[in-house]
mmCIF file of C-alpha atoms in Angstrom:
data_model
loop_
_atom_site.group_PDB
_atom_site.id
_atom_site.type_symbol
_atom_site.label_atom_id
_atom_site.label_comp_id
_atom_site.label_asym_id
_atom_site.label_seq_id
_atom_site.Cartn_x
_atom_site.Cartn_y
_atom_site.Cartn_z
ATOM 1 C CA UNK A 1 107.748 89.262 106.041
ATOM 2 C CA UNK A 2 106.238 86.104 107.977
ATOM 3 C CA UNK A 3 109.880 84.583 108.358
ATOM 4 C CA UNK A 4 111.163 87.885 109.637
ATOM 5 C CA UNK A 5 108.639 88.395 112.086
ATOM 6 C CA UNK A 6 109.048 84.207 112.968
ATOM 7 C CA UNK A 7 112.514 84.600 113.118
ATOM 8 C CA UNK A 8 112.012 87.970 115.456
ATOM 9 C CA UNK A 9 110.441 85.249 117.862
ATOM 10 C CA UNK A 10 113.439 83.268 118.033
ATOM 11 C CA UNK A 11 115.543 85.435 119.090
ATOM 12 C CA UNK A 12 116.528 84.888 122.712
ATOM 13 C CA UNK A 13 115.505 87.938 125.017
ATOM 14 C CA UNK A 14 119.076 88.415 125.999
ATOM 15 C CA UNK A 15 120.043 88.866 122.455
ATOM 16 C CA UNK A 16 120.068 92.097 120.472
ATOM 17 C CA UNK A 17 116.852 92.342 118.415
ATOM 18 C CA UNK A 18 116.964 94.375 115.172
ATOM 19 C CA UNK A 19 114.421 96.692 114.912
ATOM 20 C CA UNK A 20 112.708 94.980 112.026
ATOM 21 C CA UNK A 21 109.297 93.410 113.104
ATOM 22 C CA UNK A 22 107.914 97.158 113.760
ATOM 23 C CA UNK A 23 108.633 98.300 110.558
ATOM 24 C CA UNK A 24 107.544 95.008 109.099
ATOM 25 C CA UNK A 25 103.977 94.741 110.987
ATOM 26 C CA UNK A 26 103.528 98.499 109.670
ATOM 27 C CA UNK A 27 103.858 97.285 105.961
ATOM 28 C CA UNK A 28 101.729 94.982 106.270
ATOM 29 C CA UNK A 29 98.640 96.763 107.777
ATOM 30 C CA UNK A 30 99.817 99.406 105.090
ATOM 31 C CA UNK A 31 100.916 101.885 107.255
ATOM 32 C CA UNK A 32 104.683 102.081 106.450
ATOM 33 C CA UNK A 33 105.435 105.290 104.371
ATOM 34 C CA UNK A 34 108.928 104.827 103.622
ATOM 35 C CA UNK A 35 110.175 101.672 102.328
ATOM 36 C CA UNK A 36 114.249 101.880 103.805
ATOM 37 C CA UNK A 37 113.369 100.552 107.250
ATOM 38 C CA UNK A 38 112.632 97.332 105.578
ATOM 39 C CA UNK A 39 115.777 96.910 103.751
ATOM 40 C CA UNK A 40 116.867 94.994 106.332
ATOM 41 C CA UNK A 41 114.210 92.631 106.783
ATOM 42 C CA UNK A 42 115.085 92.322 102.527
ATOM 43 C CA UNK A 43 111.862 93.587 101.921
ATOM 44 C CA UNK A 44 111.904 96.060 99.071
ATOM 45 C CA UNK A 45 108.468 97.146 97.647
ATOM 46 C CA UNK A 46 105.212 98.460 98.647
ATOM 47 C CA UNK A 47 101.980 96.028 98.648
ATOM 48 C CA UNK A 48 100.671 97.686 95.956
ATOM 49 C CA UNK A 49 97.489 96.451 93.355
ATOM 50 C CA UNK A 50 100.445 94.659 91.557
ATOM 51 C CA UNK A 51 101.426 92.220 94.518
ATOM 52 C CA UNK A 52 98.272 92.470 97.101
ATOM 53 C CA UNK A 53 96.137 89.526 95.344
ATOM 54 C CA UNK A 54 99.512 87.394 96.538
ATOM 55 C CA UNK A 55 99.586 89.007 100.058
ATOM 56 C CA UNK A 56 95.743 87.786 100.537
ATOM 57 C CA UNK A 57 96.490 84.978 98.951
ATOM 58 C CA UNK A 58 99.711 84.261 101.681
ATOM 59 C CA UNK A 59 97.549 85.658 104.802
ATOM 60 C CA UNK A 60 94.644 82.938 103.632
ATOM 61 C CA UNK A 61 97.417 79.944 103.633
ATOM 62 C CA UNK A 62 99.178 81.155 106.690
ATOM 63 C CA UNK A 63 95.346 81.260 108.338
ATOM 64 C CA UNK A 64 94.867 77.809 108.010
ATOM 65 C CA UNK A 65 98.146 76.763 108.599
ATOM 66 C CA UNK A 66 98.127 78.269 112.257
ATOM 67 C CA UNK A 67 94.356 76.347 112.760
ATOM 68 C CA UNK A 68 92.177 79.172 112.201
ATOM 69 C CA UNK A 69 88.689 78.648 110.007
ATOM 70 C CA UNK A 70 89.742 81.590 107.721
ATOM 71 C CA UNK A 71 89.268 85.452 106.852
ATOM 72 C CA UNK A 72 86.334 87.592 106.530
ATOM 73 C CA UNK A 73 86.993 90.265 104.458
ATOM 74 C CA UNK A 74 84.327 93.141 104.465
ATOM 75 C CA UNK A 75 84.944 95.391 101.701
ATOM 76 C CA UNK A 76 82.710 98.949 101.673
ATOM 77 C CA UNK A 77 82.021 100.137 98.049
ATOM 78 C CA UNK A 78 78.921 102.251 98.734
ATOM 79 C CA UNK A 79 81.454 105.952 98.707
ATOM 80 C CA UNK A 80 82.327 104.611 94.683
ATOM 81 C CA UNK A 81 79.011 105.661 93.644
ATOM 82 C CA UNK A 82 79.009 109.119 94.658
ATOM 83 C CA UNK A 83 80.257 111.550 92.520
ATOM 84 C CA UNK A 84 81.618 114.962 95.171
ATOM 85 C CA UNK A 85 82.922 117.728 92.983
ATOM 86 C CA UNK A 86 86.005 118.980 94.222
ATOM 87 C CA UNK A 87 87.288 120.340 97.205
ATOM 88 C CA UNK A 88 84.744 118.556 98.942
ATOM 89 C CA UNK A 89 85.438 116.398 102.148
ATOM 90 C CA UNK A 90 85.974 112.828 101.971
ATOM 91 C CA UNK A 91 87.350 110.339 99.593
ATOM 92 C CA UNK A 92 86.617 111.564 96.028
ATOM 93 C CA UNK A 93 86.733 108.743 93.368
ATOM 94 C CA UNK A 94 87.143 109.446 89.790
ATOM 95 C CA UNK A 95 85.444 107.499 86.850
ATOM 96 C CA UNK A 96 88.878 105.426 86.399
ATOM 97 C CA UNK A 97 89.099 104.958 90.112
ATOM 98 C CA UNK A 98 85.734 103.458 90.160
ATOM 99 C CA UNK A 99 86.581 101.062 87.420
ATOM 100 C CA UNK A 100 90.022 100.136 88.649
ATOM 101 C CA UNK A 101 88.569 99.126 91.866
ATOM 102 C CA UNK A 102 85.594 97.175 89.853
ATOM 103 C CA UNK A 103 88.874 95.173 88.165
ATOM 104 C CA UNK A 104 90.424 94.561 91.926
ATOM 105 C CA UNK A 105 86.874 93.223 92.196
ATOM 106 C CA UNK A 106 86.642 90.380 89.549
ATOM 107 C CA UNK A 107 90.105 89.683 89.892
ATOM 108 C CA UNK A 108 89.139 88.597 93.381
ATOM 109 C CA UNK A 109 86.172 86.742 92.130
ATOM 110 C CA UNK A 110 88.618 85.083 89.291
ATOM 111 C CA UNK A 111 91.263 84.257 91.906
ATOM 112 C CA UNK A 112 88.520 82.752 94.702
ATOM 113 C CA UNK A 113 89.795 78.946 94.050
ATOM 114 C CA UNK A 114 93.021 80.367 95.210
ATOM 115 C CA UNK A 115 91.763 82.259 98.379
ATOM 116 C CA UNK A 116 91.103 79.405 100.803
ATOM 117 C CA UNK A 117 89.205 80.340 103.797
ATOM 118 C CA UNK A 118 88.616 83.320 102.320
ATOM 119 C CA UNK A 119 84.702 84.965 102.987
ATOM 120 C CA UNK A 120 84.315 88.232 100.877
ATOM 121 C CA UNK A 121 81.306 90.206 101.517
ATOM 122 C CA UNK A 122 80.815 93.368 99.650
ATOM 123 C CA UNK A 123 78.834 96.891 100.772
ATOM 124 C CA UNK A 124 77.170 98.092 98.232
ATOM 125 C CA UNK A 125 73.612 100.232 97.633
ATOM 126 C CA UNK A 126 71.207 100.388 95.094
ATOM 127 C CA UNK A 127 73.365 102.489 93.156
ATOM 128 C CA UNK A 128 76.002 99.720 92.423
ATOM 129 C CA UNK A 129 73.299 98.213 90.937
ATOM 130 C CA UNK A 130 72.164 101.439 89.328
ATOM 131 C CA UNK A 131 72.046 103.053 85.486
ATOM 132 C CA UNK A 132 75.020 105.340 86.104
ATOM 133 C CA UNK A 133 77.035 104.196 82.821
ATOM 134 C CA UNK A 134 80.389 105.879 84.628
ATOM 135 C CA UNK A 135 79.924 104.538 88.144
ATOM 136 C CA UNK A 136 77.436 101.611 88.899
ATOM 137 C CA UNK A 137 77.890 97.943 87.614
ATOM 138 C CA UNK A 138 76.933 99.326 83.900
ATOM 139 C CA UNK A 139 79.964 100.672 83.592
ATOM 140 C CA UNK A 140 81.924 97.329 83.821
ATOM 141 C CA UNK A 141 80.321 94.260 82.365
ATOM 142 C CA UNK A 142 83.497 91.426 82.932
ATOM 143 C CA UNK A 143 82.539 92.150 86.464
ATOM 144 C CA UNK A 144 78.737 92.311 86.006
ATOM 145 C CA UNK A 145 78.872 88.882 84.035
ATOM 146 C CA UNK A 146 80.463 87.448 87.587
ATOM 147 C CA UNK A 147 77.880 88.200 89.696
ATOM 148 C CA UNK A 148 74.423 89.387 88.348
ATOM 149 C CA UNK A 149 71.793 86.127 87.400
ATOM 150 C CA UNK A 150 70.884 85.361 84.223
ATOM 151 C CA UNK A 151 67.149 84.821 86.030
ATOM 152 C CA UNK A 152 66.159 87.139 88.931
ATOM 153 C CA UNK A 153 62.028 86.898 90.018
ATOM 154 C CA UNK A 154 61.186 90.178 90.274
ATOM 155 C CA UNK A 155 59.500 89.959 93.769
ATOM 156 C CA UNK A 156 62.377 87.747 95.274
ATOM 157 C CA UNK A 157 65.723 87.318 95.406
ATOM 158 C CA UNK A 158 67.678 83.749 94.855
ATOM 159 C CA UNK A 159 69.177 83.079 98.265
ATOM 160 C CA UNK A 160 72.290 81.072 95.482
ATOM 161 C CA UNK A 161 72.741 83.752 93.271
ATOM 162 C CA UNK A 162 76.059 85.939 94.379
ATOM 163 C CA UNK A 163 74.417 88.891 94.205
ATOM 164 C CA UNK A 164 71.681 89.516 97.053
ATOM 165 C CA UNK A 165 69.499 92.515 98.270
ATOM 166 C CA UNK A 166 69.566 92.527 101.415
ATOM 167 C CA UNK A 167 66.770 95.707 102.123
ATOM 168 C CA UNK A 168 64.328 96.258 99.672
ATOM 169 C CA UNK A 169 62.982 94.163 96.575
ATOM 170 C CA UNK A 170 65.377 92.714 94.378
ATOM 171 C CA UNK A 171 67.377 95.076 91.451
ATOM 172 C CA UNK A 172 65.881 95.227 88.664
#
């Protein structure tokens, strides 16, 4: 995608452009429905859970390449915790959706020596940190083991653990 869209630079102005850096920009913000436009850019899949790690991964390097400190990355998980029933507005996660996007979260965390530049904050409220066996951090402990202390004070947080409160008194 980046040497398409470099090579769509190159191109003098008097020379016919393909039409391949719209459709190209469009996958990559993850707008792009169809996949055919790209054929010709000899792009053929989706980013999907499969290859986005990779993408990040690419968009970190390219970054720092171009001069630029890095990425912040602000990722909202606050709407995983709330069970709607359905036909309700909004977003509605299943149990399995809540626990495939806790995997997309430690496979970040395993993969941060890979992420260069990269500064992940993530969203959550007290219910992340919650009881709910189906939908807080209970319910997956390879990503709990990541992030929660093995000490926490009760009145304070540790300002070098990864996991901070930000409002309130620490989790218990």
């Amino acid at each position: 995608a980046m040497t398409r869209l470099c090579l769509e630079r190159l191109v003098p102005e008097s020379a016919a452009r393909s039409s391949a850096a719209p459709p190209v920009l469009e996958w990559l913000r993850g707008e792009l429905r169809a996949i055919g436009p790209l054929k010709s850019a000899e792009i053929f899949a989706k980013i999907t859970r499969t290859n986005a790690r990779a993408m990040l991964r690419s968009l970190c390097r390219w970054l720092r390449i171009l001069g630029h400190a890095g990425l912040v990355l602000t990722i909202d998980i606050r709407r995983l915790a709330q069970s709607l029933p359905p036909g309700s507005d909004g977003v509605r996660y299943t149990a399995a959706a809540v626990m495939d996007a806790f995997e997309v979260l430690r496979q970040l965390i395993d993969n941060a020596d890979q992420l260069d530049g990269l500064f992940l904050t993530v969203v959550a409220d007290s219910a992340f940190v919650g009881n709910d066996q189906k939908r807080s951090i209970e319910a997956y402990t390879a990503l709990k083991m990541r992030i929660w202390d093995d000490v926490r004070a009760r009145d304070r947080d540790n300002p070098l653990a990864p996991l901070a409160s930000l409002a309130g008194g620490a989790p218990s």
